[in-house]
Coordinates of C-alpha atoms in Angstrom, one line a residue:
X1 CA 0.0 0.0 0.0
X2 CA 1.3 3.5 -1.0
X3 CA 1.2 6.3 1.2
X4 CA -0.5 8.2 -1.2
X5 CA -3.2 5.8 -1.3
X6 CA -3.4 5.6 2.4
X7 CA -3.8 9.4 2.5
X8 CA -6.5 9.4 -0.1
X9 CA -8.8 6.8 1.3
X10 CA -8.1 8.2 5.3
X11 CA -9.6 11.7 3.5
X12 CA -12.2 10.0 1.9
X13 CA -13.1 7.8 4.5
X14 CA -12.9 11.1 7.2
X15 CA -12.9 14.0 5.7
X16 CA -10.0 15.2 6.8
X17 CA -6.5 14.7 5.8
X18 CA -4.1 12.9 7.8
X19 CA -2.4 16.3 9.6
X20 CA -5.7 17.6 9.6
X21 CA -7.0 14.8 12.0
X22 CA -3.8 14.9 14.1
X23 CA -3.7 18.6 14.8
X24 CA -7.3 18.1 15.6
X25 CA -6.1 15.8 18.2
X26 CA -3.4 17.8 19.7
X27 CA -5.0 21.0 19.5
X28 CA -8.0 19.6 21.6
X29 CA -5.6 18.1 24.0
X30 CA -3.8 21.6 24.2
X31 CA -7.2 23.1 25.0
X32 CA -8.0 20.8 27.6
X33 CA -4.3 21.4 29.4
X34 CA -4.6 25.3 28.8
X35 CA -8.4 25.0 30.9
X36 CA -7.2 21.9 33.3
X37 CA -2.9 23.1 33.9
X38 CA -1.0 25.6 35.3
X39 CA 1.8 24.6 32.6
X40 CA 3.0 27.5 30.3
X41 CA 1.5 27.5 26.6
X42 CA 5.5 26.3 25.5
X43 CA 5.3 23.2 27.5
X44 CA 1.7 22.1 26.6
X45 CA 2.9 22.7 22.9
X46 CA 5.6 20.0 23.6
X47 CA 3.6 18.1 25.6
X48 CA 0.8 17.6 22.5
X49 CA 3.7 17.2 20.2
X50 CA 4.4 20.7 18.5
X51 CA 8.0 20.8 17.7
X52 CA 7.7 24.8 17.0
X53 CA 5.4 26.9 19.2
X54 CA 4.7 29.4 16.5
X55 CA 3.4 26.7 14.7
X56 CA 1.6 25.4 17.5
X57 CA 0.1 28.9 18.0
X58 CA -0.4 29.6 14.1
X59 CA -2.3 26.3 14.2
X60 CA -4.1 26.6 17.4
X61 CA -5.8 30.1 16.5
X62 CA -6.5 29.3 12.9
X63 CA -8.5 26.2 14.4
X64 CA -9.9 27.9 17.5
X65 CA -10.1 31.6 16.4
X66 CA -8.0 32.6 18.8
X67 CA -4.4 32.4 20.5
X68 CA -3.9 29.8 22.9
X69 CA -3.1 32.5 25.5
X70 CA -6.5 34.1 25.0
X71 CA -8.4 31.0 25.1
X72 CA -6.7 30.3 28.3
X73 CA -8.0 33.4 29.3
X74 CA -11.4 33.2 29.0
X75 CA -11.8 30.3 31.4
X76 CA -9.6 31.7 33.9
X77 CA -10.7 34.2 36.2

């Protein structure tokens, strides 16, 4: 089996291509640790596997609409 024919039917049979489905993943993890942690928003973008953390926050506010600091925010008082 090809990757590129593993990549076609996991879209087809998800709707979503293979990063697409992982960054869902991580970026609901993140969200969970930014609500549920006092870790810093560098650690919990290690911690869901983000290598860079302005990918990690590039990603997380194109999914979410906002910056993971923000979002943090909002359910902090």
């Amino acid at each position: 089996m090809s990757s590129s024919y593993l990549c076609r039917t996991f879209k087809e049979a998800t709707g979503f291509s293979f990063i697409e489905y992982i960054n869902n993943i991580r970026i609901k993890e993140a969200r969970d640790l930014l609500v549920g942690s006092s870790f810093n928003v560098t650690e919990i973008a290690g911690m869901v596997g983000f290598d860079n953390i302005s990918h990690f926050g590039r990603t997380f506010k194109l999914m979410m609409g906002i910056s993971p600091l923000c979002f943090r925010k909002q359910f902090k008082s």
